[in-house]
């Protein structure tokens, strides 16, 4: 039997455990468990860290049971990798091993006032004040502002910090710490790809930055140690895989870049999940964007290997727009129905949908934007809306691709794609039409898990997976060629950009009055309240 490598894939709406053949990259078995999200207030998005770990253990044990039924010995699993939703922020007590608060999810908007305060103290009130070190704008998206909010607003977190019991981490750190022993010797670490999403990490020195920590007033002693993406961090302490090394760690978008074999400068992939994440490998030198993109650490595949960087464009709402049509509007019974509705229309009939439910991310970074549907006529029906929703995902990707081409000066000639939404063939064809370049989808869609399995299997001391160019597994794929002329594509894209402008600066605090004379802001909420509908759950 060939050696096997496993991956824990902890996403925004589900946890999965997947087992791959280290020689062929074939997916042998897997198990998935849904994760609940809670929305305690408008714009707040939380998850229970205990439930996250419970789902990890359940997925591991159920998958091991499935392997036994296939007459596969679990001792063939030589390593485990961890890939995770990034930026989601946790704080726990190192003495009790218990979380001090729920995990604050990457999409959460509660830190808007924290962000405004931080920008106001920056020279020239510039949200890009820290970009030269972090590659990131000051935004609600990243972990440092979430951690600052926890320290300011949660007594348990503040007290644990004062008594030196608090530990901070992103989801990867929490999982690795729990699996390697928790309060009994658990390893408190993260990898460079996750660290680079905190705003506390210097992407040039590849370490936590004292000046950045001072800026956010965050104590360095609560931070995990930073390691490469491919090395042995520790060993599983219990369960069916006790004694197996945990030897790979990558943020989910970096893992997909590796899983898509984008190891060469200029190669790019787009992942369609809850949000959309387009990463382009820029090699061993970071490229700072002039067009609203993020500079991030893509991976560092070994202690002595160089770090590779990527330009990233993040879209907050992609698959979540389909969930919104299903859960909030009742337009469809299942996510797969959206393709049938949209295909029945074949056009949006001039209707444009900007799903800025959590503001707009790249390339605008405009938290005041809100969702808008415009161009409606008496002929518009739900089929046209379904088509417009799918087009919105494609247009948002086009905006990011244009920014990437401007930053790099070398236009992308094809786009590799993965993620839950790529099973929608109409969406993939629309994407090729709107980008005017081919879209290539691997037939094995689990590229995020595959990427971290590759990193885990290739680690020193494990060595069951070769990442040398000649020995990478061949992955079969489907190719979608553009089918409309570029003039029509440009016309539709220009109309979309017009709709985006109408969605901007929607969230204001200008007082207006209802009939009762009570002060309301422009969106009808009580004065001082900034509502934004909670994002629907979908795969990250």
Short mmCIF file of C-alpha atoms in Angstrom, two decimals:
data_model
loop_
_atom_site.label_atom_id
_atom_site.label_comp_id
_atom_site.label_asym_id
_atom_site.label_seq_id
_atom_site.Cartn_x
_atom_site.Cartn_y
_atom_site.Cartn_z
CA UNK A 1 0.00 0.00 0.00
CA UNK A 2 1.31 3.46 -0.90
CA UNK A 3 1.78 5.86 2.04
CA UNK A 4 -1.20 8.09 2.84
CA UNK A 5 -1.26 11.71 3.99
CA UNK A 6 -4.27 13.35 5.66
CA UNK A 7 -5.56 16.91 5.74
CA UNK A 8 -7.77 18.72 8.24
CA UNK A 9 -9.64 21.38 6.21
CA UNK A 10 -11.38 23.71 8.67
CA UNK A 11 -13.51 26.17 6.66
CA UNK A 12 -16.03 28.87 7.51
CA UNK A 13 -19.06 26.60 7.31
CA UNK A 14 -17.68 23.07 7.62
CA UNK A 15 -14.79 20.93 8.79
CA UNK A 16 -13.46 18.08 6.67
CA UNK A 17 -10.84 15.38 7.06
CA UNK A 18 -9.45 13.98 3.81
CA UNK A 19 -6.95 11.21 3.11
CA UNK A 20 -4.81 11.17 -0.04
CA UNK A 21 -2.47 8.68 -1.67
CA UNK A 22 0.98 10.33 -1.45
CA UNK A 23 2.10 8.83 -4.77
CA UNK A 24 -0.94 9.53 -6.98
CA UNK A 25 -2.74 12.40 -5.13
CA UNK A 26 -5.91 10.29 -5.33
CA UNK A 27 -8.55 11.10 -2.69
CA UNK A 28 -9.06 7.84 -0.74
CA UNK A 29 -11.71 8.82 1.82
CA UNK A 30 -13.12 11.82 3.66
CA UNK A 31 -15.77 13.01 6.10
CA UNK A 32 -17.44 16.41 6.51
CA UNK A 33 -19.28 18.07 9.41
CA UNK A 34 -21.17 21.37 9.17
CA UNK A 35 -20.22 24.21 11.56
CA UNK A 36 -22.78 26.55 13.11
CA UNK A 37 -22.31 30.30 12.92
CA UNK A 38 -23.96 32.70 15.33
CA UNK A 39 -24.87 36.33 14.68
CA UNK A 40 -25.28 37.90 18.15
CA UNK A 41 -25.72 41.39 16.67
CA UNK A 42 -25.94 42.91 13.20
CA UNK A 43 -22.64 42.39 11.40
CA UNK A 44 -21.23 40.10 14.12
CA UNK A 45 -20.18 36.59 13.06
CA UNK A 46 -18.96 34.05 15.63
CA UNK A 47 -18.20 30.35 15.94
CA UNK A 48 -17.71 28.16 19.01
CA UNK A 49 -14.05 27.00 19.29
CA UNK A 50 -15.20 23.89 21.20
CA UNK A 51 -17.53 22.96 18.33
CA UNK A 52 -14.69 23.49 15.84
CA UNK A 53 -12.52 20.98 17.75
CA UNK A 54 -15.41 18.57 18.24
CA UNK A 55 -15.96 18.60 14.46
CA UNK A 56 -12.23 17.97 13.85
CA UNK A 57 -12.23 14.90 16.14
CA UNK A 58 -15.48 13.60 14.63
CA UNK A 59 -14.19 13.96 11.05
CA UNK A 60 -10.93 12.15 11.91
CA UNK A 61 -12.67 9.22 13.64
CA UNK A 62 -15.42 8.82 10.99
CA UNK A 63 -12.83 8.86 8.19
CA UNK A 64 -10.72 6.25 10.00
CA UNK A 65 -13.86 4.06 10.28
CA UNK A 66 -14.44 4.46 6.52
CA UNK A 67 -10.81 3.45 5.83
CA UNK A 68 -11.26 0.29 7.94
CA UNK A 69 -14.34 -0.63 5.86
CA UNK A 70 -12.13 -0.27 2.76
CA UNK A 71 -9.61 -2.64 4.41
CA UNK A 72 -7.05 0.17 4.61
CA UNK A 73 -4.87 0.24 7.73
CA UNK A 74 -4.87 3.72 9.32
CA UNK A 75 -1.19 3.15 10.20
CA UNK A 76 -0.53 3.94 6.51
CA UNK A 77 -1.30 7.59 7.35
CA UNK A 78 2.20 9.06 7.73
CA UNK A 79 1.39 12.74 8.35
CA UNK A 80 -1.44 15.22 8.92
CA UNK A 81 -1.68 18.77 7.57
CA UNK A 82 -3.94 21.60 8.79
CA UNK A 83 -5.55 24.17 6.50
CA UNK A 84 -7.99 26.74 7.81
CA UNK A 85 -10.21 29.77 7.37
CA UNK A 86 -7.77 32.63 7.84
CA UNK A 87 -8.05 35.80 9.99
CA UNK A 88 -10.68 34.18 12.26
CA UNK A 89 -9.45 35.06 15.76
CA UNK A 90 -9.39 33.01 18.96
CA UNK A 91 -8.13 33.60 22.50
CA UNK A 92 -7.91 30.80 25.08
CA UNK A 93 -6.67 30.12 28.59
CA UNK A 94 -3.42 28.13 28.66
CA UNK A 95 -4.08 26.88 32.21
CA UNK A 96 -7.63 25.55 31.72
CA UNK A 97 -7.35 24.89 27.97
CA UNK A 98 -10.74 26.58 27.48
CA UNK A 99 -11.64 29.36 25.03
CA UNK A 100 -12.13 32.80 26.62
CA UNK A 101 -14.65 33.91 23.99
CA UNK A 102 -16.17 32.66 20.74
CA UNK A 103 -14.02 32.75 17.61
CA UNK A 104 -14.56 36.04 15.75
CA UNK A 105 -14.94 35.08 12.07
CA UNK A 106 -13.02 36.83 9.27
CA UNK A 107 -16.23 38.42 7.87
CA UNK A 108 -17.17 40.05 11.18
CA UNK A 109 -17.71 43.85 11.09
CA UNK A 110 -17.83 44.73 14.81
CA UNK A 111 -14.33 46.26 14.67
CA UNK A 112 -15.34 49.10 12.35
CA UNK A 113 -15.00 51.72 15.11
CA UNK A 114 -11.65 50.16 16.17
CA UNK A 115 -10.47 50.44 12.56
CA UNK A 116 -11.59 54.08 12.33
CA UNK A 117 -9.71 54.88 15.56
CA UNK A 118 -6.53 53.22 14.26
CA UNK A 119 -6.75 55.00 10.89
CA UNK A 120 -7.32 58.33 12.63
CA UNK A 121 -4.04 57.98 14.49
CA UNK A 122 -2.14 57.09 11.29
CA UNK A 123 -0.24 59.93 9.55
CA UNK A 124 -2.58 61.53 7.02
CA UNK A 125 -5.32 59.17 8.21
CA UNK A 126 -3.99 56.71 5.66
CA UNK A 127 -5.45 53.17 5.82
CA UNK A 128 -2.32 51.96 3.98
CA UNK A 129 -0.01 53.31 6.70
CA UNK A 130 1.24 49.79 7.63
CA UNK A 131 1.22 48.29 4.13
CA UNK A 132 5.01 48.59 3.68
CA UNK A 133 5.47 46.05 6.51
CA UNK A 134 2.29 44.00 6.38
CA UNK A 135 1.19 44.14 2.73
CA UNK A 136 -2.32 44.92 4.06
CA UNK A 137 -4.62 47.93 4.56
CA UNK A 138 -6.01 48.58 8.06
CA UNK A 139 -9.36 46.78 7.79
CA UNK A 140 -11.95 44.85 9.83
CA UNK A 141 -10.81 41.77 7.87
CA UNK A 142 -7.54 41.06 9.68
CA UNK A 143 -6.82 39.44 13.06
CA UNK A 144 -5.05 42.28 14.92
CA UNK A 145 -8.16 44.49 15.07
CA UNK A 146 -10.28 41.53 16.23
CA UNK A 147 -7.73 40.76 18.96
CA UNK A 148 -7.65 44.45 19.96
CA UNK A 149 -11.47 44.37 20.26
CA UNK A 150 -11.31 41.27 22.48
CA UNK A 151 -8.73 42.84 24.79
CA UNK A 152 -10.81 46.05 25.02
CA UNK A 153 -14.28 44.54 25.38
CA UNK A 154 -14.13 41.09 26.99
CA UNK A 155 -13.28 41.07 30.71
CA UNK A 156 -12.23 37.40 30.68
CA UNK A 157 -9.70 38.07 27.92
CA UNK A 158 -8.34 41.18 29.63
CA UNK A 159 -8.00 39.39 32.99
CA UNK A 160 -6.34 36.35 31.40
CA UNK A 161 -3.85 38.65 29.71
CA UNK A 162 -3.04 40.45 32.99
CA UNK A 163 -2.39 37.12 34.72
CA UNK A 164 -0.37 35.84 31.70
CA UNK A 165 -2.81 33.04 30.90
CA UNK A 166 -4.05 34.32 27.50
CA UNK A 167 -3.01 32.68 24.22
CA UNK A 168 -3.94 34.11 20.83
CA UNK A 169 -4.18 32.22 17.59
CA UNK A 170 -5.90 31.83 14.27
CA UNK A 171 -7.84 28.57 13.72
CA UNK A 172 -4.70 26.62 12.72
CA UNK A 173 -3.00 27.50 16.05
CA UNK A 174 -6.05 26.42 18.06
CA UNK A 175 -6.31 23.07 16.22
CA UNK A 176 -2.57 22.27 16.48
CA UNK A 177 -2.47 23.28 20.16
CA UNK A 178 -5.47 21.07 20.96
CA UNK A 179 -4.29 18.05 18.93
CA UNK A 180 -0.76 18.10 20.40
CA UNK A 181 -1.86 18.00 24.06
CA UNK A 182 -3.72 21.21 24.95
CA UNK A 183 -2.62 22.40 28.41
CA UNK A 184 -0.39 19.31 28.71
CA UNK A 185 2.36 20.29 26.30
CA UNK A 186 0.26 21.57 23.39
CA UNK A 187 2.36 23.29 20.71
CA UNK A 188 1.48 26.99 20.28
CA UNK A 189 2.50 27.82 16.70
CA UNK A 190 1.32 29.11 13.34
CA UNK A 191 2.82 29.18 9.87
CA UNK A 192 4.00 32.13 7.81
CA UNK A 193 0.91 32.16 5.53
CA UNK A 194 -1.49 32.54 8.48
CA UNK A 195 0.80 34.92 10.38
CA UNK A 196 0.89 37.25 7.36
CA UNK A 197 -2.90 37.81 7.72
CA UNK A 198 -2.75 39.22 11.25
CA UNK A 199 -1.24 42.71 10.59
CA UNK A 200 1.28 41.94 13.35
CA UNK A 201 3.73 40.10 11.08
CA UNK A 202 6.51 41.72 9.06
CA UNK A 203 6.47 40.05 5.63
CA UNK A 204 10.12 41.06 5.02
CA UNK A 205 11.74 39.88 8.28
CA UNK A 206 9.29 36.92 8.45
CA UNK A 207 8.59 37.43 12.14
CA UNK A 208 6.29 39.28 14.55
CA UNK A 209 7.12 42.97 14.43
CA UNK A 210 7.55 44.88 17.75
CA UNK A 211 6.54 48.19 16.13
CA UNK A 212 3.32 46.70 14.70
CA UNK A 213 2.49 45.13 18.07
CA UNK A 214 2.98 48.53 19.72
CA UNK A 215 0.75 50.19 17.11
CA UNK A 216 -2.12 47.83 17.98
CA UNK A 217 -1.03 47.72 21.65
CA UNK A 218 -0.93 43.93 21.54
CA UNK A 219 1.46 42.04 23.86
CA UNK A 220 3.92 39.86 21.94
CA UNK A 221 3.95 37.15 24.62
CA UNK A 222 0.43 35.96 23.68
CA UNK A 223 1.43 35.30 20.03
CA UNK A 224 2.25 31.80 18.72
CA UNK A 225 5.71 30.94 17.39
CA UNK A 226 5.97 31.31 13.60
CA UNK A 227 7.10 28.24 11.64
CA UNK A 228 7.42 27.25 7.99
CA UNK A 229 4.44 25.69 6.19
CA UNK A 230 6.11 22.27 5.96
CA UNK A 231 7.84 20.86 9.06
CA UNK A 232 6.95 18.66 12.03
CA UNK A 233 5.24 20.86 14.65
CA UNK A 234 4.26 18.05 17.02
CA UNK A 235 2.47 14.71 17.19
CA UNK A 236 -1.19 13.73 17.58
CA UNK A 237 -1.74 12.96 21.27
CA UNK A 238 -4.95 10.87 21.18
CA UNK A 239 -7.53 9.10 19.04
CA UNK A 240 -7.03 6.75 16.07
CA UNK A 241 -4.02 8.73 14.81
CA UNK A 242 -2.10 9.13 18.08
CA UNK A 243 1.62 9.42 17.34
CA UNK A 244 1.17 10.68 13.75
CA UNK A 245 3.12 13.92 13.07
CA UNK A 246 1.33 17.17 12.23
CA UNK A 247 3.72 18.49 9.59
CA UNK A 248 1.88 20.87 7.26
CA UNK A 249 0.11 24.17 7.93
CA UNK A 250 -1.27 26.62 5.36
CA UNK A 251 -4.07 29.18 5.30
CA UNK A 252 -6.78 27.83 3.00
CA UNK A 253 -6.05 30.13 0.06
CA UNK A 254 -2.32 29.38 0.19
CA UNK A 255 -3.13 25.66 0.38
CA UNK A 256 -5.25 25.95 -2.77
CA UNK A 257 -2.36 27.72 -4.55
CA UNK A 258 -0.10 24.76 -3.66
CA UNK A 259 -2.81 22.22 -4.52
CA UNK A 260 -3.21 23.84 -7.95
CA UNK A 261 0.60 23.41 -8.41
CA UNK A 262 1.05 27.19 -8.88
CA UNK A 263 4.73 27.07 -7.92
CA UNK A 264 5.95 29.35 -10.72
CA UNK A 265 5.94 33.13 -10.69
CA UNK A 266 2.90 34.44 -12.59
CA UNK A 267 0.65 31.40 -12.04
CA UNK A 268 -2.72 32.17 -10.44
CA UNK A 269 -5.78 30.43 -9.00
CA UNK A 270 -9.21 31.58 -7.87
CA UNK A 271 -11.15 29.79 -5.13
CA UNK A 272 -14.94 30.17 -5.11
CA UNK A 273 -16.28 29.61 -1.58
CA UNK A 274 -18.13 31.84 0.89
CA UNK A 275 -15.93 34.55 -0.58
CA UNK A 276 -13.69 34.53 -3.65
CA UNK A 277 -9.91 34.56 -3.35
CA UNK A 278 -7.62 35.10 -6.31
CA UNK A 279 -3.90 34.55 -5.63
CA UNK A 280 -1.05 35.09 -8.06
CA UNK A 281 2.40 33.73 -7.25
CA UNK A 282 4.95 36.57 -7.37
CA UNK A 283 7.98 34.44 -6.43
CA UNK A 284 10.47 35.20 -3.65
CA UNK A 285 10.00 39.00 -3.72
CA UNK A 286 6.87 40.67 -2.34
CA UNK A 287 5.05 42.94 -4.80
CA UNK A 288 3.26 45.85 -3.13
CA UNK A 289 0.06 46.60 -5.04
CA UNK A 290 -0.85 50.01 -6.42
CA UNK A 291 -4.36 48.80 -7.25
CA UNK A 292 -5.98 47.71 -3.98
CA UNK A 293 -4.66 44.15 -3.76
CA UNK A 294 -3.07 42.48 -0.73
CA UNK A 295 0.52 41.29 -0.53
CA UNK A 296 0.63 38.03 1.37
CA UNK A 297 3.05 35.22 2.16
CA UNK A 298 1.96 32.32 -0.04
CA UNK A 299 4.04 29.55 1.55
CA UNK A 300 7.44 28.52 2.86
CA UNK A 301 7.79 24.82 2.12
CA UNK A 302 10.47 23.89 4.67
CA UNK A 303 12.59 25.53 7.38
CA UNK A 304 15.46 26.23 4.99
CA UNK A 305 13.36 26.99 1.91
CA UNK A 306 12.72 30.57 0.76
CA UNK A 307 9.33 32.15 1.39
CA UNK A 308 7.17 32.72 -1.70
CA UNK A 309 4.76 35.63 -1.91
CA UNK A 310 1.46 36.26 -3.66
CA UNK A 311 -0.73 39.15 -4.70
CA UNK A 312 -4.25 38.48 -3.46
CA UNK A 313 -7.65 39.87 -4.30
CA UNK A 314 -10.37 39.06 -1.76
CA UNK A 315 -14.11 39.19 -2.48
CA UNK A 316 -16.24 38.99 0.68
CA UNK A 317 -19.42 37.56 -0.89
CA UNK A 318 -19.36 34.88 -3.62
CA UNK A 319 -21.04 31.58 -2.70
CA UNK A 320 -22.72 33.47 0.13
CA UNK A 321 -24.87 35.32 -2.44
CA UNK A 322 -26.42 31.98 -3.46
CA UNK A 323 -27.08 31.15 0.18
CA UNK A 324 -28.65 34.59 0.61
CA UNK A 325 -31.04 33.96 -2.31
CA UNK A 326 -31.92 30.60 -0.72
CA UNK A 327 -32.06 31.35 3.00
CA UNK A 328 -33.01 35.04 3.14
CA UNK A 329 -35.14 35.44 0.01
CA UNK A 330 -36.55 31.90 -0.39
CA UNK A 331 -35.91 32.08 -4.15
CA UNK A 332 -34.45 28.57 -4.41
CA UNK A 333 -34.70 25.39 -2.32
CA UNK A 334 -31.09 24.32 -2.85
CA UNK A 335 -27.88 25.97 -4.01
CA UNK A 336 -27.75 23.74 -7.11
CA UNK A 337 -31.09 25.20 -8.34
CA UNK A 338 -29.45 28.56 -9.07
CA UNK A 339 -27.78 27.14 -12.19
CA UNK A 340 -31.11 25.91 -13.61
CA UNK A 341 -32.84 29.26 -12.97
CA UNK A 342 -29.99 31.27 -14.48
CA UNK A 343 -29.77 28.94 -17.51
CA UNK A 344 -33.51 29.34 -18.11
CA UNK A 345 -32.98 33.11 -18.44
CA UNK A 346 -29.67 32.99 -20.33
CA UNK A 347 -29.24 36.70 -19.53
CA UNK A 348 -29.73 39.13 -16.67
CA UNK A 349 -31.90 41.31 -18.97
CA UNK A 350 -29.93 44.40 -17.93
CA UNK A 351 -30.19 43.63 -14.20
CA UNK A 352 -27.02 44.05 -12.10
CA UNK A 353 -26.44 42.78 -8.55
CA UNK A 354 -23.66 44.09 -6.28
CA UNK A 355 -23.67 41.82 -3.16
CA UNK A 356 -21.78 44.20 -0.86
CA UNK A 357 -23.32 42.66 2.28
CA UNK A 358 -20.09 43.18 4.25
CA UNK A 359 -18.94 46.27 2.37
CA UNK A 360 -16.60 45.80 -0.57
CA UNK A 361 -13.18 44.16 -0.22
CA UNK A 362 -10.57 44.32 -3.04
CA UNK A 363 -9.91 46.46 -4.93
CA UNK A 364 -12.08 49.10 -3.12
CA UNK A 365 -11.75 48.33 0.62
CA UNK A 366 -14.93 50.31 1.20
CA UNK A 367 -16.83 49.20 4.34
CA UNK A 368 -19.62 51.74 3.73
CA UNK A 369 -20.82 49.99 0.54
CA UNK A 370 -24.02 47.95 0.73
CA UNK A 371 -25.75 45.44 -1.53
CA UNK A 372 -27.70 46.79 -4.49
CA UNK A 373 -29.80 45.32 -7.33
CA UNK A 374 -30.42 47.78 -10.16
CA UNK A 375 -31.59 47.90 -13.78
CA UNK A 376 -34.93 46.28 -12.89
CA UNK A 377 -37.88 46.49 -15.32
CA UNK A 378 -41.36 44.96 -15.28
CA UNK A 379 -39.93 42.04 -17.29
CA UNK A 380 -37.32 41.12 -14.65
CA UNK A 381 -38.05 37.81 -12.93
CA UNK A 382 -36.25 35.51 -10.51
CA UNK A 383 -34.40 33.77 -13.35
CA UNK A 384 -32.81 37.09 -14.33
CA UNK A 385 -31.90 37.74 -10.68
CA UNK A 386 -30.26 34.30 -10.44
CA UNK A 387 -28.24 35.07 -13.57
CA UNK A 388 -27.26 38.50 -12.19
CA UNK A 389 -26.11 36.87 -8.93
CA UNK A 390 -23.78 34.49 -10.80
CA UNK A 391 -22.55 37.34 -13.01
CA UNK A 392 -21.77 39.34 -9.85
CA UNK A 393 -19.27 36.67 -8.74
CA UNK A 394 -17.64 36.80 -12.20
CA UNK A 395 -17.52 40.61 -12.36
CA UNK A 396 -15.92 40.81 -8.90
CA UNK A 397 -13.26 38.34 -10.07
CA UNK A 398 -12.73 40.41 -13.25
CA UNK A 399 -12.07 43.54 -11.15
CA UNK A 400 -9.38 41.70 -9.20
CA UNK A 401 -7.81 40.16 -12.30
CA UNK A 402 -7.59 43.59 -13.96
CA UNK A 403 -5.86 44.97 -10.84
CA UNK A 404 -3.43 42.04 -10.84
CA UNK A 405 -2.58 42.50 -14.51
CA UNK A 406 -1.88 46.21 -13.86
CA UNK A 407 0.31 45.45 -10.83
CA UNK A 408 2.35 42.76 -12.56
CA UNK A 409 2.42 44.21 -16.08
CA UNK A 410 2.01 40.66 -17.45
CA UNK A 411 -1.61 39.74 -18.34
CA UNK A 412 -2.78 36.34 -17.13
CA UNK A 413 -3.45 33.95 -20.04
CA UNK A 414 -5.61 31.44 -18.14
CA UNK A 415 -7.18 31.16 -14.68
CA UNK A 416 -7.10 27.98 -12.58
CA UNK A 417 -10.22 27.63 -10.42
CA UNK A 418 -11.41 25.53 -7.48
CA UNK A 419 -13.89 25.57 -4.62
CA UNK A 420 -17.52 24.58 -4.11
CA UNK A 421 -19.04 26.90 -6.73
CA UNK A 422 -16.91 25.52 -9.59
CA UNK A 423 -19.29 22.57 -9.98
CA UNK A 424 -21.67 25.16 -11.53
CA UNK A 425 -20.79 24.85 -15.24
CA UNK A 426 -22.80 27.94 -16.21
CA UNK A 427 -20.79 30.00 -13.70
CA UNK A 428 -17.51 28.68 -15.13
CA UNK A 429 -18.57 29.55 -18.71
CA UNK A 430 -19.74 33.00 -17.59
CA UNK A 431 -16.37 33.51 -15.88
CA UNK A 432 -14.46 32.67 -19.08
CA UNK A 433 -16.74 35.02 -21.07
CA UNK A 434 -16.32 37.94 -18.65
CA UNK A 435 -12.54 37.50 -18.27
CA UNK A 436 -11.99 36.85 -22.00
CA UNK A 437 -9.46 34.12 -21.10
CA UNK A 438 -9.84 30.33 -20.57
CA UNK A 439 -10.88 29.01 -17.15
CA UNK A 440 -9.37 25.66 -16.09
CA UNK A 441 -11.01 23.51 -13.39
CA UNK A 442 -9.36 20.34 -12.01
CA UNK A 443 -11.71 17.33 -12.00
CA UNK A 444 -10.59 16.59 -8.41
CA UNK A 445 -11.90 19.73 -6.73
CA UNK A 446 -10.34 19.25 -3.26
CA UNK A 447 -7.30 21.38 -4.04
CA UNK A 448 -7.15 23.14 -0.65
CA UNK A 449 -6.86 19.86 1.26
CA UNK A 450 -4.52 18.43 -1.39
CA UNK A 451 -2.18 21.44 -1.02
CA UNK A 452 -1.70 21.04 2.73
CA UNK A 453 -1.41 17.24 2.36
CA UNK A 454 1.46 17.87 -0.08
CA UNK A 455 3.14 20.23 2.43
CA UNK A 456 2.70 17.69 5.27
CA UNK A 457 3.93 14.73 3.23
CA UNK A 458 7.01 16.61 1.96
CA UNK A 459 8.17 17.75 5.43
CA UNK A 460 11.62 16.81 6.66
CA UNK A 461 11.28 13.68 8.80
CA UNK A 462 8.20 12.53 6.84
CA UNK A 463 9.38 12.62 3.23
CA UNK A 464 6.62 10.60 1.55
CA UNK A 465 5.63 13.27 -1.01
CA UNK A 466 7.99 14.84 -3.52
CA UNK A 467 7.44 18.48 -4.55
CA UNK A 468 10.15 18.40 -7.23
CA UNK A 469 8.73 19.59 -10.60
CA UNK A 470 9.18 16.28 -12.42
CA UNK A 471 7.39 14.27 -9.71
CA UNK A 472 4.23 16.32 -9.16
CA UNK A 473 1.05 14.30 -9.77
CA UNK A 474 -0.79 14.88 -13.05
CA UNK A 475 -4.22 16.38 -12.41
CA UNK A 476 -6.90 16.12 -15.12
CA UNK A 477 -8.98 19.23 -15.73
CA UNK A 478 -11.87 20.78 -17.68
CA UNK A 479 -11.27 23.89 -19.77
CA UNK A 480 -13.84 26.61 -20.51
CA UNK A 481 -13.07 28.89 -23.48
CA UNK A 482 -14.64 32.37 -23.87
CA UNK A 483 -17.72 32.20 -26.14
CA UNK A 484 -18.83 35.84 -26.47
CA UNK A 485 -17.05 38.68 -28.22
CA UNK A 486 -14.93 40.98 -26.08
CA UNK A 487 -17.05 44.07 -26.95
CA UNK A 488 -20.12 42.55 -25.30
CA UNK A 489 -18.03 41.46 -22.31
CA UNK A 490 -16.62 45.00 -21.90
CA UNK A 491 -20.10 46.56 -22.20
CA UNK A 492 -21.53 44.32 -19.44
CA UNK A 493 -18.49 44.93 -17.23
CA UNK A 494 -18.80 48.72 -17.64
CA UNK A 495 -22.47 48.54 -16.58
CA UNK A 496 -21.46 46.48 -13.54
CA UNK A 497 -18.89 49.10 -12.51
CA UNK A 498 -21.62 51.74 -12.76
CA UNK A 499 -23.73 49.66 -10.35
CA UNK A 500 -20.75 49.39 -7.95
CA UNK A 501 -20.51 53.19 -7.81
CA UNK A 502 -24.19 53.33 -6.80
CA UNK A 503 -23.51 50.85 -3.97
CA UNK A 504 -20.69 53.01 -2.54
CA UNK A 505 -21.01 55.26 0.52
CA UNK A 506 -24.46 53.88 1.26
CA UNK A 507 -23.92 53.49 4.99
CA UNK A 508 -24.09 57.01 6.38
CA UNK A 509 -24.93 58.54 9.75
CA UNK A 510 -26.89 61.46 8.34
CA UNK A 511 -29.99 61.88 10.53
CA UNK A 512 -33.38 61.70 8.90
CA UNK A 513 -36.73 61.57 10.61
CA UNK A 514 -39.60 59.12 10.47
CA UNK A 515 -43.19 60.06 11.24
CA UNK A 516 -42.73 59.63 14.99
CA UNK A 517 -39.97 62.24 15.07
CA UNK A 518 -37.41 59.68 16.29
CA UNK A 519 -33.95 60.17 14.81
CA UNK A 520 -33.00 57.49 12.32
CA UNK A 521 -30.00 57.13 10.10
CA UNK A 522 -30.32 56.78 6.34
CA UNK A 523 -30.94 53.05 6.41
CA UNK A 524 -33.86 53.40 8.81
CA UNK A 525 -32.04 51.98 11.82
CA UNK A 526 -31.91 53.86 15.13
CA UNK A 527 -29.32 56.63 15.27
CA UNK A 528 -25.77 55.33 15.67
CA UNK A 529 -26.56 51.76 14.55
CA UNK A 530 -24.72 50.52 11.47
CA UNK A 531 -26.54 47.40 10.33
CA UNK A 532 -25.15 44.98 7.82
CA UNK A 533 -26.96 41.69 7.23
CA UNK A 534 -25.02 38.68 8.52
CA UNK A 535 -23.43 36.79 5.64
CA UNK A 536 -25.09 33.49 4.82
CA UNK A 537 -23.14 30.33 5.39
CA UNK A 538 -21.38 28.73 2.47
CA UNK A 539 -18.12 26.87 1.95
CA UNK A 540 -15.04 29.10 2.45
#
